[in-house]
Coordinates of C-alpha atoms and ligand atoms in Angstrom, one line a residue:
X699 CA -0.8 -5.3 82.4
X700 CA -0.4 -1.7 83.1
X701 CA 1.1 0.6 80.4
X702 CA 4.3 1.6 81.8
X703 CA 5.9 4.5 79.5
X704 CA 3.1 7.0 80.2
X705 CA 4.3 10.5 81.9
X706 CA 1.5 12.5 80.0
X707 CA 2.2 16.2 81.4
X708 CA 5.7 15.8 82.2
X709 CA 8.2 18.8 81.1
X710 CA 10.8 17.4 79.4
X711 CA 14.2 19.0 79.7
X712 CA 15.3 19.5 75.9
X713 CA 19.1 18.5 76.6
X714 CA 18.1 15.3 78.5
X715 CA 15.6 13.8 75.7
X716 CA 15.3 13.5 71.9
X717 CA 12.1 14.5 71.5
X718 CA 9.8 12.9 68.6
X719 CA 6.2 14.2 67.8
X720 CA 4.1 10.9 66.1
X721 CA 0.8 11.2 64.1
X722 CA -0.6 7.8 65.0
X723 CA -3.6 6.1 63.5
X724 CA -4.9 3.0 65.8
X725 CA -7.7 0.8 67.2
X726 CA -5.6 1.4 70.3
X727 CA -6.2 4.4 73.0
X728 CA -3.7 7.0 71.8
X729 CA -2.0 6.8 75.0
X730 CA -1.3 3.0 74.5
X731 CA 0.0 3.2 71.2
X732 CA 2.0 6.1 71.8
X733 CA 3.4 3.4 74.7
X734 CA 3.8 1.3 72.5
X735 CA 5.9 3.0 70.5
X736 CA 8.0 4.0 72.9
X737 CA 8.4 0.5 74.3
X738 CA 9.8 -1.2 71.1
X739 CA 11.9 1.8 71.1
X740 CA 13.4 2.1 73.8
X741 CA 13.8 -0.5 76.6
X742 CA 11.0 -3.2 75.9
X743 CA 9.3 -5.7 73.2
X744 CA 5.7 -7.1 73.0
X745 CA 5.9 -8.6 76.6
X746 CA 7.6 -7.6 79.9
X747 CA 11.2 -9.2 79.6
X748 CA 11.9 -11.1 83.1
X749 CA 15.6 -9.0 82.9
X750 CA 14.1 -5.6 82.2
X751 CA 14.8 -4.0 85.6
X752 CA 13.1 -1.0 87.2
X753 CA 16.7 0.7 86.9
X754 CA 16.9 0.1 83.3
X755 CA 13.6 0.9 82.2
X756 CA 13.9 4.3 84.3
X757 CA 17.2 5.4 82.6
X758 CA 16.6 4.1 79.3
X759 CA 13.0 4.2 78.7
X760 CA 11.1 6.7 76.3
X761 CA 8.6 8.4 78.0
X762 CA 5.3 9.7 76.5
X763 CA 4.3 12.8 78.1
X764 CA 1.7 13.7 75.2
X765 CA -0.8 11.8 73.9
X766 CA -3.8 14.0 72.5
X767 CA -6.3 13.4 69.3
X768 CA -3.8 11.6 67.2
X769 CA -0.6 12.9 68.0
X770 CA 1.8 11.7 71.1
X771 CA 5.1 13.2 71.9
X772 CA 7.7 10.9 73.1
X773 CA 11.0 11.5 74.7
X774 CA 14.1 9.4 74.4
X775 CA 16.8 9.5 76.9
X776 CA 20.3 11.1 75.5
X777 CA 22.0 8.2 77.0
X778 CA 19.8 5.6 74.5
X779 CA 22.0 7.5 71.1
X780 CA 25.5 7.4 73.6
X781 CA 29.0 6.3 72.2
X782 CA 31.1 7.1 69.7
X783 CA 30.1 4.3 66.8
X784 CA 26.1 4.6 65.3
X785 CA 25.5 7.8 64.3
X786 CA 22.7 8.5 62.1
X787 CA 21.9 5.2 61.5
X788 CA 21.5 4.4 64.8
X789 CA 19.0 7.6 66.0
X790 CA 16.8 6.2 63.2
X791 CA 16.7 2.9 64.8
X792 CA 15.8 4.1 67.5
X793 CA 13.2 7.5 66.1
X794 CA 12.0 5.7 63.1
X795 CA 12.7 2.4 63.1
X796 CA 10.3 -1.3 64.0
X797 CA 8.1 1.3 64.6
X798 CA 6.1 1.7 61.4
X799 CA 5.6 -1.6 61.4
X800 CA 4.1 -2.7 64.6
X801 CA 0.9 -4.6 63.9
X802 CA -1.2 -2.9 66.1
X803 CA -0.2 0.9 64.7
X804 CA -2.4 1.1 61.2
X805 CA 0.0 3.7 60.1
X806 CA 2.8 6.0 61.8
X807 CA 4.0 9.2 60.7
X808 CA 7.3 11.0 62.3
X809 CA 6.0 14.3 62.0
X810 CA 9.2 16.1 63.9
X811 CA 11.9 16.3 65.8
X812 CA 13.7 18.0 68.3
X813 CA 17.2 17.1 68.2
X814 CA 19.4 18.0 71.4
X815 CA 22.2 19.8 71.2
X816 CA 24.7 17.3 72.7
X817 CA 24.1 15.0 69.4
X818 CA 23.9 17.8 67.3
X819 CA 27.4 19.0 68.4
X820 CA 29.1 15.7 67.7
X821 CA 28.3 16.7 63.6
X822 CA 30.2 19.6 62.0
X823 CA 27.5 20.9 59.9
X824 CA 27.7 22.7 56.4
X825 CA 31.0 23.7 55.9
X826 CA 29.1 26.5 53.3
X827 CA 25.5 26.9 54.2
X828 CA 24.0 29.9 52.8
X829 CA 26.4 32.5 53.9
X830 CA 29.5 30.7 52.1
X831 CA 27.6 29.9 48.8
X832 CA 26.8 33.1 48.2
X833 CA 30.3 34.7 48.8
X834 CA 31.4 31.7 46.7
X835 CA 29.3 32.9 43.6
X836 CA 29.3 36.7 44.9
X837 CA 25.3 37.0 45.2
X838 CA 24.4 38.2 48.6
X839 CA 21.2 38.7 48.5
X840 CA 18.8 37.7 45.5
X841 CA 18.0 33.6 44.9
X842 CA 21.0 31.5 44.0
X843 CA 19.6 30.5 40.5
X844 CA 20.5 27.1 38.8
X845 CA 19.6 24.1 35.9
X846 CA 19.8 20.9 36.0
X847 CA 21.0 19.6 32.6
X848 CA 18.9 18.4 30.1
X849 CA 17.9 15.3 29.2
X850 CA 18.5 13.7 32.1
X851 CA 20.7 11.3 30.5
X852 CA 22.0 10.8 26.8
X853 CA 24.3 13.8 26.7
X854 CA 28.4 13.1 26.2
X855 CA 30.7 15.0 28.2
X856 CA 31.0 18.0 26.0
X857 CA 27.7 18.5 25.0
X858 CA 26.9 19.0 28.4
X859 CA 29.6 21.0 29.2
X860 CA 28.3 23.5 26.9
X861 CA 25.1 23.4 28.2
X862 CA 26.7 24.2 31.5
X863 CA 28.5 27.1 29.8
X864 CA 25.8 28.3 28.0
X865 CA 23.5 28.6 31.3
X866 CA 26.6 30.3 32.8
X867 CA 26.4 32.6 30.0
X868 CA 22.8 33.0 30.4
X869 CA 23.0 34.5 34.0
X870 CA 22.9 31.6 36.0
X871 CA 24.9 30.4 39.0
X872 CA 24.3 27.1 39.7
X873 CA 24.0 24.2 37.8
X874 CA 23.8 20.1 38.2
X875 CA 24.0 17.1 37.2
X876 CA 20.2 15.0 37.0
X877 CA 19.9 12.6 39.8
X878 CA 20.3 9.1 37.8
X879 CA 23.5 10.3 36.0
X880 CA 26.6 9.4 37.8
X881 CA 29.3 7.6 35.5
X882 CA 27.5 5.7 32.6
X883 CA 29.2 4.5 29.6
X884 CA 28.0 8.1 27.2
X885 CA 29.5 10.2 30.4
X886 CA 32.2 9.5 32.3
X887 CA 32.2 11.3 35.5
X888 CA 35.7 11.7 35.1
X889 CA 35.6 13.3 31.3
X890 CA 32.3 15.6 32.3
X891 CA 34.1 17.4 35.2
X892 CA 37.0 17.6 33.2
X893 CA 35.0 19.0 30.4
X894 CA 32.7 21.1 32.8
X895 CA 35.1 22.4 34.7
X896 CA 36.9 23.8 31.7
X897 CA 34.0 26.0 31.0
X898 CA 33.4 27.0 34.5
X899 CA 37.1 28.2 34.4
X900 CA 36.0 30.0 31.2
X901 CA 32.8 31.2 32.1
X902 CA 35.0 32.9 35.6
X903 CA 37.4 34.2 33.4
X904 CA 35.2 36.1 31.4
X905 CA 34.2 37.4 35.0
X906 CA 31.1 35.0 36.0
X907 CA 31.2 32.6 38.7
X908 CA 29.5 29.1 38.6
X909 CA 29.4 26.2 40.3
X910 CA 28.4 22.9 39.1
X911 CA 27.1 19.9 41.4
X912 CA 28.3 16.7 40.2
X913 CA 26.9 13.6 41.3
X914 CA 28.9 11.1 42.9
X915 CA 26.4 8.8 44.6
X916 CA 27.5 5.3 44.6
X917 CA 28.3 2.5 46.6
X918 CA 29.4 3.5 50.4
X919 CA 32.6 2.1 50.2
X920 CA 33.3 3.8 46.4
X921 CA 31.9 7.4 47.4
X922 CA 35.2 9.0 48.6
X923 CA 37.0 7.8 45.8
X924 CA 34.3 8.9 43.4
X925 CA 34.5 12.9 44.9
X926 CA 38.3 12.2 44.8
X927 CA 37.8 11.7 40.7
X928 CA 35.6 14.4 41.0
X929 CA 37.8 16.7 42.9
X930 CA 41.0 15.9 40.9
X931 CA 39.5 17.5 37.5
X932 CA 38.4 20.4 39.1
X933 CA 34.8 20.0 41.1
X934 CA 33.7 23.3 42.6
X935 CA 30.7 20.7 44.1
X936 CA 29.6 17.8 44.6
X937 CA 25.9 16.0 44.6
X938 CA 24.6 13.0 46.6
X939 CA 21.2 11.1 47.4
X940 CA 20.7 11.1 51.1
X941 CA 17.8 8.4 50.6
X942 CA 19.1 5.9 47.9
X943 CA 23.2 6.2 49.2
X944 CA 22.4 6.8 53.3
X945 CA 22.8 10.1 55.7
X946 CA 26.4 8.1 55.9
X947 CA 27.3 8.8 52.5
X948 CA 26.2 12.6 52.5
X949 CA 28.3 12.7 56.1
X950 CA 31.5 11.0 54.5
X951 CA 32.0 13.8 52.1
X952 CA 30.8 16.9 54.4
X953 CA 33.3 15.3 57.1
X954 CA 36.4 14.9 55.2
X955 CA 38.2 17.5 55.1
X956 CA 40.1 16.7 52.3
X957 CA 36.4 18.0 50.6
X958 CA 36.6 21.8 50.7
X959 CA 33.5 22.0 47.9
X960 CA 30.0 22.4 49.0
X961 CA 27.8 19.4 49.0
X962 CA 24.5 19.3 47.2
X963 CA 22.1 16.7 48.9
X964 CA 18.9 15.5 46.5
X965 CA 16.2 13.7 47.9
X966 CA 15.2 11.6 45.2
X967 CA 13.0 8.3 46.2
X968 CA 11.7 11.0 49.2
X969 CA 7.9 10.5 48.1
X970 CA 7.8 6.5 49.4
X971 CA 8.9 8.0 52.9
X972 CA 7.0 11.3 52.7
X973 CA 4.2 11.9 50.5
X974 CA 1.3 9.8 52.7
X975 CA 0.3 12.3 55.1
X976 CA -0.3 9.5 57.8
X977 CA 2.5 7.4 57.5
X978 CA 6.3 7.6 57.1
X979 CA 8.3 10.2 57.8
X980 CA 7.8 13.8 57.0
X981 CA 10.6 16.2 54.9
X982 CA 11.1 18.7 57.8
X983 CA 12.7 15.8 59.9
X984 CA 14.7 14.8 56.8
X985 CA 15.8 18.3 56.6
X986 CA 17.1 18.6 60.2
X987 CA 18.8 15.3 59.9
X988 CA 20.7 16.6 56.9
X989 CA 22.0 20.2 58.0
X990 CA 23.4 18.7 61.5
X991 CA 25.4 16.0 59.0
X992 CA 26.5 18.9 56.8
X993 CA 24.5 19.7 53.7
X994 CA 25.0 22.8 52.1
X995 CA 21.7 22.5 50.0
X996 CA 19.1 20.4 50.3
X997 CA 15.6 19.8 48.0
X998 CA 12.4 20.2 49.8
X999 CA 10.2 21.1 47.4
X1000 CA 8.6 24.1 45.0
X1001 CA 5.3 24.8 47.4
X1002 CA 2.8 23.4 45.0
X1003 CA 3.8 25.3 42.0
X1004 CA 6.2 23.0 39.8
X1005 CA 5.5 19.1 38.5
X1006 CA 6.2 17.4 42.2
X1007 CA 3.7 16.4 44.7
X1008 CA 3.8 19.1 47.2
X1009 CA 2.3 19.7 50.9
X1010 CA 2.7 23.2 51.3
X1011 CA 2.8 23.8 55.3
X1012 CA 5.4 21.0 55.8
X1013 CA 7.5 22.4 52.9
X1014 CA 7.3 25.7 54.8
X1015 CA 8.5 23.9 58.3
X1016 CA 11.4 22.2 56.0
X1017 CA 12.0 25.5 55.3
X1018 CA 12.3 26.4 58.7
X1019 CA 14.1 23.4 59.5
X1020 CA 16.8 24.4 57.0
X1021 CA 17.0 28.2 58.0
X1022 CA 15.9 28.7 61.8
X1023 CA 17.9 28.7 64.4
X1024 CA 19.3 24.9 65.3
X1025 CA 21.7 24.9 68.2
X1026 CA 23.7 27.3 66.2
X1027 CA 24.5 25.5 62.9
X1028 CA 25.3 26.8 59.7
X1029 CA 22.0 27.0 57.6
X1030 CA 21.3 25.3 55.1
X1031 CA 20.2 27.0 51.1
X1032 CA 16.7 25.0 50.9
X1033 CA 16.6 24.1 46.9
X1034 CA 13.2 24.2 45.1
X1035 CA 13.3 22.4 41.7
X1036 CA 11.0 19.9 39.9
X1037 CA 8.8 21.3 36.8
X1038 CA 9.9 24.8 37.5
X1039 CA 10.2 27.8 34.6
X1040 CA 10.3 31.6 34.5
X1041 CA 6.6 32.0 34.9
X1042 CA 6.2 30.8 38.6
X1043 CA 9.2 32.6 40.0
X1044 CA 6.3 35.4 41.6
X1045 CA 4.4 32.4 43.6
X1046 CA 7.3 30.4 44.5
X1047 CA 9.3 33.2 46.2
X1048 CA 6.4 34.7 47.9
X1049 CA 6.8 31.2 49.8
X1050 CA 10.4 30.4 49.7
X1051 CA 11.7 34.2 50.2
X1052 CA 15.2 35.3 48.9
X1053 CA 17.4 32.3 51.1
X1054 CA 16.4 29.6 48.0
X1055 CA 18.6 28.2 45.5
X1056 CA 16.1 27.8 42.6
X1057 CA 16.6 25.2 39.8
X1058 CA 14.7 24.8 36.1
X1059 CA 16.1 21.7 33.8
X1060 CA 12.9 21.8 31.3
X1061 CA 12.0 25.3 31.9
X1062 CA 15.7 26.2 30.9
X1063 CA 16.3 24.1 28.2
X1064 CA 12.9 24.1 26.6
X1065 CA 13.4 27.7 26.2
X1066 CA 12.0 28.2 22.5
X1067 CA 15.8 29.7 21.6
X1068 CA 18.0 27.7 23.6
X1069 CA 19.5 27.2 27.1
X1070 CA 21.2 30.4 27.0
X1071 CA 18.1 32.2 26.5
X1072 CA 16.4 30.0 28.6
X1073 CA 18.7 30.6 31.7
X1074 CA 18.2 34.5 31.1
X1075 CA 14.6 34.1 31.3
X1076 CA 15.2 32.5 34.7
X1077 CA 17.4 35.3 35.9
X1078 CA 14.9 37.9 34.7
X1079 CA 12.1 35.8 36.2
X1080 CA 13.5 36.1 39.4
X1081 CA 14.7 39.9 39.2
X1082 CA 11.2 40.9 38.4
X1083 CA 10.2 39.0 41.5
X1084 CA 12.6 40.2 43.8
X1085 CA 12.2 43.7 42.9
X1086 CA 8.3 43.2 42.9
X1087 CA 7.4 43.9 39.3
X1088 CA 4.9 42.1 37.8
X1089 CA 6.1 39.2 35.4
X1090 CA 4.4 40.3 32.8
X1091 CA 5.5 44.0 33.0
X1092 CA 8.8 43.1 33.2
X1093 CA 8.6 41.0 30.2
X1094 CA 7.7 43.9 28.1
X1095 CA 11.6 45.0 27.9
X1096 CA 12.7 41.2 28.4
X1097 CA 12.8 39.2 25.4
X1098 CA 13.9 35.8 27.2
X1099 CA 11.4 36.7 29.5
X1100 CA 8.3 37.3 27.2
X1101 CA 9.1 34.3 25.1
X1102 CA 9.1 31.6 28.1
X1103 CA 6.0 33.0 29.2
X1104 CA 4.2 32.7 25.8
X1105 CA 5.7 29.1 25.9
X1106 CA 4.5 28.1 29.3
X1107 CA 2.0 30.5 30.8
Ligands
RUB863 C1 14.2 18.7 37.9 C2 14.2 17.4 38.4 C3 14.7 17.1 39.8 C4 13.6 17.5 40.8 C5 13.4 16.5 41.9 O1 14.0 18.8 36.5 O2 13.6 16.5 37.8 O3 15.2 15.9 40.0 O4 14.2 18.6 41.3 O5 12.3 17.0 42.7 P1 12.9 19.8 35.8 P2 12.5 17.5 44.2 O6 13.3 21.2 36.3 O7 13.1 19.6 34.4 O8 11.6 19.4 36.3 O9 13.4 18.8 44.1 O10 11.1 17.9 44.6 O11 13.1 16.5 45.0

């Protein structure tokens, strides 16, 4: 049977397709399993359906109009992600869906996307982005700076309110709650935003702003009443996991507009999507999805210098993804996190520039005197960086600073 699908060379016109770039390894020609993929996708199955019409397969069929070492390009027709119910969920059906696992692919990888602007205009984007955190916590220009507290779970409401205080106290701007703490028995999401918001109230009064990002990923039909207990005692911001709740969850809470906080969107569970190179889907396509649905931060990742498994140039095209121009949305703060502490701050922002929110649980709270000092470390960290003095140098007249890097360095 002839491969149908093929129009290798063919310009495609970016507001007519959603265009997808696949890293494909198979015993098939590259053209045919780029084919393939865009049959199952689009307007086909494993054999020629008696009621696919020439009509339907020419207005609803991908097309592959790249197909070169082991990477094809496939558009899909706008009018295959038409209609007002599907959203997300459904452009992953169709972009990453029975696609990666089609026998005859050995492995697939997404590698990126090029969304056009007549989806991206039926999402609202971040209602903050960049430009509306940092007028929110009055720092224009240097990193947004941040903890996540410490241990990740264990701590009672007040306790960790005054480790949100004392970070606050320390210099710091941002602060979060630890992915797998939502509303256990020992910490009530309920008490610890009524606890932490008290000392952000505190902490603004005494003339510092904070916010504090508190996690209210849960069930899809529980997630709106969960930032609604959050929002009641005084949230400045709220957390979810795009992966374990959905894009839907993170898109109920930056769509409601009873939710004037900005959201803060983890990633965790990422690395069984992203982390092998020739299979799954990579970050920067995570990262578009989740600044058209509206996240005002998003983790991608600390460019090999923290504890996470990193792949630098595709945490610099997250970057990117998050920051360049996209049809004219808000941008997004890209967050860097995971085994970070005062004495990588030089590295990291070489790589992630000022537009980073930067957050340190351990390398705050394992501070040999304390969060507070620990948090001032961080902040001095990352003015030495930005003002391009050497860390060491600038720990000479920076006790915090000096202390963390005998402790880590
Ligand atoms: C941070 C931490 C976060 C990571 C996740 O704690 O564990 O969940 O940011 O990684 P610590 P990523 O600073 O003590 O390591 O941001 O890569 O998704």
């Amino acid at each position: 049977m002839k491969e149908k699908y093929l129009a290798i060379g063919e310009e495609l016109d970016q507001d007519e397709y959603f265009i997808c770039d696949y890293k494909v390894k198979s015993d098939l020609s590259i053209e045919t399993a780029g084919s393939r993929i865009a049959e199952e996708e689009s307007t086909g199955t494993w054999t020629r359906p008696t009621t696919l019409t020439e009509d339907i397969y020419k207005k609803y069929g991908g097309k592959v109009v790249m197909a070169e070492g082991n990477m094809v390009r496939i558009g899909f027709p706008v009018v295959d992600f038409s209609g007002d119910i599907g959203g997300v969920p459904q452009i992953l059906s169709i972009i990453a869906g029975n696609l990666f696992g089609l026998d005859s692919l050995k492995k697939v990888r997404l590698h990126d996307i090029q969304i056009p602007s007549v989806i991206t205009e039926r999402y609202p984007g971040p209602k903050f982005g960049i430009s509306g955190l940092r007028k929110l916590l009055d720092r224009p220009e240097k990193p947004l700076v941040g903890t996540i507290v410490k241990p990740k779970i264990g701590l009672p409401p007040k306790e960790f309110a005054e480790y949100v205080y004392q970070a606050g106290k320390g210099g710091l701007t941002n602060s979060k709650d630890d992915e797998t703490l939502v509303d256990q028995d020992f910490c009530p999401l309920e008490e610890r935003v009524s606890a932490v918001s008290e000392k952000l109230d505190l902490l603004e009064e005494e003339g510092h702003m904070m916010i504090h990002a508190h996690n209210v990923s849960t069930s899809g039909h529980e997630i709106l009443d969960a930032a609604d207990i959050a929002l009641e005692n005084g949230a400045r911001q709220l957390m979810v996991d795009v992966l374990t709740v959905g894009f839907s969850g993170v898109q109920a809470l930056a769509e409601d507009p009873s939710i004037d906080v900005p959201v803060h969107v983890h990633r965790a569970m990422h690395g069984a999507l992203t982390k092998d190179p020739e299979h799954g889907i990579s970050m920067p396509v995570i990262c578009k999805l989740v600044r058209m649905i509206g996240g005002d931060s998003f983790h991608i990742g600390t460019y090999g210098t923290g504890k996470m498994h990193a792949n630098i140039s595709e945490e610099l095209r997250s970057k990117e993804a998050l920051i360049g121009d996209m049809h004219g949305i808000v941008r997004t703060i890209p967050v860097s996190s995971g085994g970070l502490h005062p004495g990588h701050m030089t590295d990291l922002m070489e790589k992630s520039g000022n537009d980073v929110q930067i957050q340190a649980g351990g390398g705050v709270s394992g501070h040999p005197d304390g969060v507070r000092a620990g948090a001032a470390a961080m902040i001095q960290a990352v003015d030495a960086a930005y003002e391009g003095i050497s860390l060491d140098e600038y720990a000479k007249t920076h006790e915090e600073l000096k202390k963390a890097l005998e402790r880590w360095s």
